[in-house]
C-alpha atoms as a PDB file:
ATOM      1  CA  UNK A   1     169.488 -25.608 -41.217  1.00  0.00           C
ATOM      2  CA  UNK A   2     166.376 -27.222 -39.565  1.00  0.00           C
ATOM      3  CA  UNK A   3     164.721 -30.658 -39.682  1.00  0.00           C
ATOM      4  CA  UNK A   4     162.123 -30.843 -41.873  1.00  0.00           C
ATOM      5  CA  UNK A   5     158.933 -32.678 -39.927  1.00  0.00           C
ATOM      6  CA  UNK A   6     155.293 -33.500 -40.485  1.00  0.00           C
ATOM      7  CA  UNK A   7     153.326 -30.529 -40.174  1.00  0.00           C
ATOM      8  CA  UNK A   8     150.685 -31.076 -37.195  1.00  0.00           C
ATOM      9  CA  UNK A   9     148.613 -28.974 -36.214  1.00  0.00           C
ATOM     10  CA  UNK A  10     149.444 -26.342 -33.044  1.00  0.00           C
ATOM     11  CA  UNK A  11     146.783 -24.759 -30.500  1.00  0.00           C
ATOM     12  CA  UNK A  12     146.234 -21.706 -32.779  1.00  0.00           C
ATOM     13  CA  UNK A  13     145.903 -23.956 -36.343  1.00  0.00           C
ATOM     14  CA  UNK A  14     143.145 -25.865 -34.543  1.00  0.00           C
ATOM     15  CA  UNK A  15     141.302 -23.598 -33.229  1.00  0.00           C
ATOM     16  CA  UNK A  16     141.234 -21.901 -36.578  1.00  0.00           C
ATOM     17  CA  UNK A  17     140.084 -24.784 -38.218  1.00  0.00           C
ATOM     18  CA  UNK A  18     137.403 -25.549 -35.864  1.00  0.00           C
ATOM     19  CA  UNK A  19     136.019 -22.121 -37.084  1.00  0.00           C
ATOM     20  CA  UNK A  20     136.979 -22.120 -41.016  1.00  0.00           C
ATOM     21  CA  UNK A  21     134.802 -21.737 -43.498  1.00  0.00           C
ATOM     22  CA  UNK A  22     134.315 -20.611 -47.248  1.00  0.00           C
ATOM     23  CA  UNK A  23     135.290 -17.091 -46.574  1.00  0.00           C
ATOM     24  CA  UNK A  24     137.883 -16.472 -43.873  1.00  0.00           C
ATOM     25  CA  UNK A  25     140.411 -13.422 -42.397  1.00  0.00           C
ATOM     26  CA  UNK A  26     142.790 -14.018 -39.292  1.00  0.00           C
ATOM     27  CA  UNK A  27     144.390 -11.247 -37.339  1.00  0.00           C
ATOM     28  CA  UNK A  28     147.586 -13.439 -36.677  1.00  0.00           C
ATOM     29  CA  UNK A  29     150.400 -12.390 -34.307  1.00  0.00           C
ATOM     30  CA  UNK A  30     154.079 -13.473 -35.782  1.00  0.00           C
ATOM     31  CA  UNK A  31     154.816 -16.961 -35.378  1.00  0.00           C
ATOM     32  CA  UNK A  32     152.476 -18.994 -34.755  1.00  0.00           C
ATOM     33  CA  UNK A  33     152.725 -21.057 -38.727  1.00  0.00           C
ATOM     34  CA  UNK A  34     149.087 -19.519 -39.485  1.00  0.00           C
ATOM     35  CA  UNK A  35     150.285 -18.662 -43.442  1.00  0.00           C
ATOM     36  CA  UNK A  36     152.276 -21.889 -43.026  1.00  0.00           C
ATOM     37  CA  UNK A  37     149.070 -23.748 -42.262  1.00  0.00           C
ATOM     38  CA  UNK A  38     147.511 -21.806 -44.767  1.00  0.00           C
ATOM     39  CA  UNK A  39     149.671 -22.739 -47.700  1.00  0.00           C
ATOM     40  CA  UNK A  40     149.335 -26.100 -46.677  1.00  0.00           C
ATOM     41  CA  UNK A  41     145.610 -26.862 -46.094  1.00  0.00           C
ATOM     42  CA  UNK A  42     145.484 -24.949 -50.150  1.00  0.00           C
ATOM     43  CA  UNK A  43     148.430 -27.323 -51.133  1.00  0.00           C
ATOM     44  CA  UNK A  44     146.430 -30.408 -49.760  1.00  0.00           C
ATOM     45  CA  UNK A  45     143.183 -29.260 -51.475  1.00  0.00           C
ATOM     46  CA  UNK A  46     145.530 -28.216 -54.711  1.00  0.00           C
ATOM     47  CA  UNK A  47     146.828 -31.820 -55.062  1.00  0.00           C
ATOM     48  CA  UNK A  48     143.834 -33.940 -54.137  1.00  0.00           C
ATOM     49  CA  UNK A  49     140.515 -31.958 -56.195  1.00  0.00           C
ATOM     50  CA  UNK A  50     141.275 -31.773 -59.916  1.00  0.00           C
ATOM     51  CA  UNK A  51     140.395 -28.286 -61.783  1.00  0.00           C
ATOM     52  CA  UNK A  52     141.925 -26.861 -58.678  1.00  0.00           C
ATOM     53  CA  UNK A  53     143.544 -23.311 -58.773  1.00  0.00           C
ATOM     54  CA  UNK A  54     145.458 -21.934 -55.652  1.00  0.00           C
ATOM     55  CA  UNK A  55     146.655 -18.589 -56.127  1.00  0.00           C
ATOM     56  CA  UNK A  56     148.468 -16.969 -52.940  1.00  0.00           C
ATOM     57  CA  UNK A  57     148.874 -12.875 -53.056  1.00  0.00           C
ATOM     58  CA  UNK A  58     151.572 -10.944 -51.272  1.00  0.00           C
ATOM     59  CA  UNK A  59     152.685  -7.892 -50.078  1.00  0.00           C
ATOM     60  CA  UNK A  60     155.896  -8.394 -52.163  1.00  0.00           C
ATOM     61  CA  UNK A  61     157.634 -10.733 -54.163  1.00  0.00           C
ATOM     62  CA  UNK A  62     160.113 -11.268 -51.822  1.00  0.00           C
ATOM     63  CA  UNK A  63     156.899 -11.986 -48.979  1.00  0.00           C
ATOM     64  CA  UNK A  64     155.326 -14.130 -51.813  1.00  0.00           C
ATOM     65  CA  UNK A  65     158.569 -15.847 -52.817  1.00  0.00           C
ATOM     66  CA  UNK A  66     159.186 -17.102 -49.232  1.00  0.00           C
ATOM     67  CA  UNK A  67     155.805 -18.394 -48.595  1.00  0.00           C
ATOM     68  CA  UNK A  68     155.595 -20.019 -51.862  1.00  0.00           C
ATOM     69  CA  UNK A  69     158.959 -21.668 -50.946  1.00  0.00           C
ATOM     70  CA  UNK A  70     156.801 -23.386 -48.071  1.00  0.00           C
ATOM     71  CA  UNK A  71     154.799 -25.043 -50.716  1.00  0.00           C
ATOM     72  CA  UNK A  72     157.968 -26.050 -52.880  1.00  0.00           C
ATOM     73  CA  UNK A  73     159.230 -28.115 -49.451  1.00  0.00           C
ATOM     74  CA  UNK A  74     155.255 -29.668 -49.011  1.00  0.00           C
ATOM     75  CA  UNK A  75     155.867 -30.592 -53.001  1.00  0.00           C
ATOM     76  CA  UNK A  76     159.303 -32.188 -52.225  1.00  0.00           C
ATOM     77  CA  UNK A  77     158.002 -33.854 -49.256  1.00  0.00           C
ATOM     78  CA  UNK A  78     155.456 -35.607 -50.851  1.00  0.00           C
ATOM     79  CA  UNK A  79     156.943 -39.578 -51.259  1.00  0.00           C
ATOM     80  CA  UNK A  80     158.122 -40.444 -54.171  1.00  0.00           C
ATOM     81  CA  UNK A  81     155.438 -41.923 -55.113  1.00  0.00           C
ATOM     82  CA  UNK A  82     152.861 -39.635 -55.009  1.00  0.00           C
ATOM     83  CA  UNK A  83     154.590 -37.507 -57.778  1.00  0.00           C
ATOM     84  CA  UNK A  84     154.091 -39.861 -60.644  1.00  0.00           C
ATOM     85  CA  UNK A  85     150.784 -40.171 -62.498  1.00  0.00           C
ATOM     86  CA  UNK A  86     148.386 -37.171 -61.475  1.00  0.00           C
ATOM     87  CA  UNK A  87     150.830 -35.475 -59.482  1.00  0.00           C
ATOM     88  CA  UNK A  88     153.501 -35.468 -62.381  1.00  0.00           C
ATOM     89  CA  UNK A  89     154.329 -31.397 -62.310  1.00  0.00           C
ATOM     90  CA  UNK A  90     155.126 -30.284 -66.044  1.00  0.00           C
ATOM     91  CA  UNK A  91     156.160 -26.958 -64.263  1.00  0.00           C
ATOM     92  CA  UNK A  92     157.742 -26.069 -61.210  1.00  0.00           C
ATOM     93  CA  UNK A  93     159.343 -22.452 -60.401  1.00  0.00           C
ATOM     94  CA  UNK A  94     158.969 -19.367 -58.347  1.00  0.00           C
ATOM     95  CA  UNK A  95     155.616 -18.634 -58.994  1.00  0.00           C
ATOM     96  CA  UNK A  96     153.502 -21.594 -60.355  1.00  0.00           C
ATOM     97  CA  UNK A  97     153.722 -25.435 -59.986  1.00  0.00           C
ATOM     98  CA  UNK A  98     150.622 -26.915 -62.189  1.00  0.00           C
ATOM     99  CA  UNK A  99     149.899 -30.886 -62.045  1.00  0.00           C
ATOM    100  CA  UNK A 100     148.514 -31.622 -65.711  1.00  0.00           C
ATOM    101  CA  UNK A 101     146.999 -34.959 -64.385  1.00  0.00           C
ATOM    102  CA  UNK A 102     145.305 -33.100 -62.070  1.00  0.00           C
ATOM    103  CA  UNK A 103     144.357 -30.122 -63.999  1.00  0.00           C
ATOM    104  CA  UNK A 104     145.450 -28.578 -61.125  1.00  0.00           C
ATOM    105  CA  UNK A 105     147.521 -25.551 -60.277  1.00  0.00           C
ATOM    106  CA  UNK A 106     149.231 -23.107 -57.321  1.00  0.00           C
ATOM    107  CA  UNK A 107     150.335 -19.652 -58.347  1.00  0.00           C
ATOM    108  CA  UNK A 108     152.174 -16.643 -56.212  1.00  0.00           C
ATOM    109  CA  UNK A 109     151.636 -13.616 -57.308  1.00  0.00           C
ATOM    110  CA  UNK A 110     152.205  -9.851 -55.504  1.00  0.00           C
ATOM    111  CA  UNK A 111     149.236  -7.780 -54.310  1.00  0.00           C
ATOM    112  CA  UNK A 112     151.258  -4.948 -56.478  1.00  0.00           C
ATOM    113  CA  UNK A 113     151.114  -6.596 -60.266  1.00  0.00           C
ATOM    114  CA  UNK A 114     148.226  -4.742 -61.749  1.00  0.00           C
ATOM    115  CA  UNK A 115     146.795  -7.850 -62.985  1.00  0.00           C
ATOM    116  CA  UNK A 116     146.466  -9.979 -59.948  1.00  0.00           C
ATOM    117  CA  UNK A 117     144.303 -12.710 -60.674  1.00  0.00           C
ATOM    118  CA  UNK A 118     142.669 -10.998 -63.852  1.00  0.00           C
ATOM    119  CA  UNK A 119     141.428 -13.799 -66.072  1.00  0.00           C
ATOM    120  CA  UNK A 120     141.718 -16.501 -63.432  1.00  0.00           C
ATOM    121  CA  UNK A 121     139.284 -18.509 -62.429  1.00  0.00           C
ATOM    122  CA  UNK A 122     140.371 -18.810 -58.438  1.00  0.00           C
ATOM    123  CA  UNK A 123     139.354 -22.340 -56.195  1.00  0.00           C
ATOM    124  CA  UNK A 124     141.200 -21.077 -53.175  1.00  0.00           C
ATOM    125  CA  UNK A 125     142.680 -17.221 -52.657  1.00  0.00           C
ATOM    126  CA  UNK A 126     145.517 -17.005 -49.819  1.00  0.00           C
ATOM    127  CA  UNK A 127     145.431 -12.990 -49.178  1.00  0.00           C
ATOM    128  CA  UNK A 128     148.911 -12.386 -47.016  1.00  0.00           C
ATOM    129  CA  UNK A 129     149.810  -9.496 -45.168  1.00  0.00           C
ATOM    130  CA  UNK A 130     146.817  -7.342 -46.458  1.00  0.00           C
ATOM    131  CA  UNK A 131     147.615  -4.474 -44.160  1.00  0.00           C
ATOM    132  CA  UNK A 132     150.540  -4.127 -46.118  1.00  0.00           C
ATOM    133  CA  UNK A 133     149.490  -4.201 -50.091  1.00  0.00           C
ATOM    134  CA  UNK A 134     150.615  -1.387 -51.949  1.00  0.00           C
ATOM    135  CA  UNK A 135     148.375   1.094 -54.012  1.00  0.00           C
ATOM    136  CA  UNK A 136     144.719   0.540 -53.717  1.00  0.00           C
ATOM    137  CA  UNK A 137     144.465  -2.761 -51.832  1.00  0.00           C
ATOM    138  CA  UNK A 138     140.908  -2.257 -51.904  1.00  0.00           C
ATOM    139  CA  UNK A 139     140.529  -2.597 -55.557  1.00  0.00           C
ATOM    140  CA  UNK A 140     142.799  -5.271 -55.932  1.00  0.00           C
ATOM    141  CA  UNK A 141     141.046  -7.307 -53.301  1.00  0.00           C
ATOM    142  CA  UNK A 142     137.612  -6.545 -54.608  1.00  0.00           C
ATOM    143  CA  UNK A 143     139.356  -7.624 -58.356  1.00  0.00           C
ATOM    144  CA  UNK A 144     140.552 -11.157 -56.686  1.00  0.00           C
ATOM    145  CA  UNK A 145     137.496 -11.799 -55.135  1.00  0.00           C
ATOM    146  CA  UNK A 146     135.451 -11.429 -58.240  1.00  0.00           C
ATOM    147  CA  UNK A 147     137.755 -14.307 -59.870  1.00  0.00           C
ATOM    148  CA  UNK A 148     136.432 -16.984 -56.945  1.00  0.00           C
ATOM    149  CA  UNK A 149     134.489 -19.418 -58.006  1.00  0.00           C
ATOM    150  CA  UNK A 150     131.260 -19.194 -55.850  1.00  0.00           C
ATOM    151  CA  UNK A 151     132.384 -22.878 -54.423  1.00  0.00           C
ATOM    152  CA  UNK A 152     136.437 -21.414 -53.834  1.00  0.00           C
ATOM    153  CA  UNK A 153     137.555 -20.721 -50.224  1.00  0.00           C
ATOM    154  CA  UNK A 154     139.276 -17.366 -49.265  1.00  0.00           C
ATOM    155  CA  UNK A 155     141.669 -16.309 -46.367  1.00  0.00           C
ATOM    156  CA  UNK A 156     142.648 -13.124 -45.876  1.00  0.00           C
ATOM    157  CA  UNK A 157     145.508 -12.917 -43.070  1.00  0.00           C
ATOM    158  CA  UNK A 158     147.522 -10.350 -41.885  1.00  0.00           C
ATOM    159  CA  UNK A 159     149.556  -8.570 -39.023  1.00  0.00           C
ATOM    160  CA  UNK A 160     147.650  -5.511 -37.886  1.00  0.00           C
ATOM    161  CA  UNK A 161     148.975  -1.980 -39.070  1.00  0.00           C
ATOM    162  CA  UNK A 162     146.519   0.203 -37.059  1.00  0.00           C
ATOM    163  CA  UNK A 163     143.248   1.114 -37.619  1.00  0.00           C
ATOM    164  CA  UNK A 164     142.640   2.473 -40.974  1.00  0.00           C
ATOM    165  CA  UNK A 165     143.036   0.570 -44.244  1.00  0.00           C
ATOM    166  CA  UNK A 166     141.458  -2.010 -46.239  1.00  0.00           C
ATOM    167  CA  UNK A 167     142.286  -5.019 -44.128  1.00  0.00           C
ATOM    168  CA  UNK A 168     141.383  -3.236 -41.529  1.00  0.00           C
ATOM    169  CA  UNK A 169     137.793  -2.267 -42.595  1.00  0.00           C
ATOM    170  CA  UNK A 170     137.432  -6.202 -43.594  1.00  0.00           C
ATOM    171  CA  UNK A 171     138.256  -7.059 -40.068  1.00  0.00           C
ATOM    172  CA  UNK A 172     135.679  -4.702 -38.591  1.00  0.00           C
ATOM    173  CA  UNK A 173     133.313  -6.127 -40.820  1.00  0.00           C
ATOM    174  CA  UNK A 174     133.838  -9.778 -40.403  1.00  0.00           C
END
């Protein structure tokens, strides 16, 4: 078992967020903590702007259950006392922890749920592994999208998988 440490910033996280802006997509190679940094800029955001909803979409559960477990470690990192007052969580599990004082909410879900995001009104969408979403990725990206609210931020990140598919059609577009 590792050491947990502050997360700072490497070359790669830098230079992305020299460049980030409301509407984002990162061809990442393995390993270099880009969903890490991710999850953690929309944890940051999630805990200090009330009304806030993070919702992070994966390939699977089990891709969606791991990343979300990075944002269970930020939550438990947090000192002590930070999580009194507005940072209270009346719910914590596998796929939501919401912050009543804070209005405030992050939510997993898989790219594969036919309701993804339906009936959500999304602050900041974390789209991982989109070269990999089952069924009509498409659709379910062009559902999410339409549940941002036209202030929200949106990253769309993924490993390539050739050169055909919906994430990569939003890559040759960006």
């Amino acid at each position: 078992m590792g050491t947990t440490i502050p997360l700072a910033a490497n070359r790669v996280q830098r230079d992305y967020e020299g460049r980030r802006g409301q509407s984002n997509i990162i061809l990442k190679a393995r390993q270099l903590g880009m969903t890490t940094w991710v999850a953690g800029q929309f944890f940051l955001k999630t805990i200090t702007h009330p009304g806030t909803l993070t919702l992070q979409v994966a390939h699977t559960q089990d891709a969606a259950e791991s990343i979300f477990r990075i944002v269970h470690r930020f939550l438990r990192c947090l000192p002590p006392s930070l999580c009194q007052g507005a940072l209270k969580t009346s719910l914590v599990n596998a796929r939501q922890i919401i912050f009543p004082g804070m209005d405030s909410e992050y939510r997993v879900e898989t790219a594969g749920a036919p309701n993804a995001g339906r009936g959500l009104t999304i602050t900041n969408l974390h789209c991982s592994e989109v070269a990999r979403w089952p069924g009509d990725a498409d659709e379910i990206l062009h559902g999410l999208r339409a549940a941002v609210s036209p202030a929200g931020e949106t990253v769309l990140e993924s490993t390539p998988m050739g050169a055909a598919g919906c994430f990569w059609k939003e890559w040759r577009d960006a």
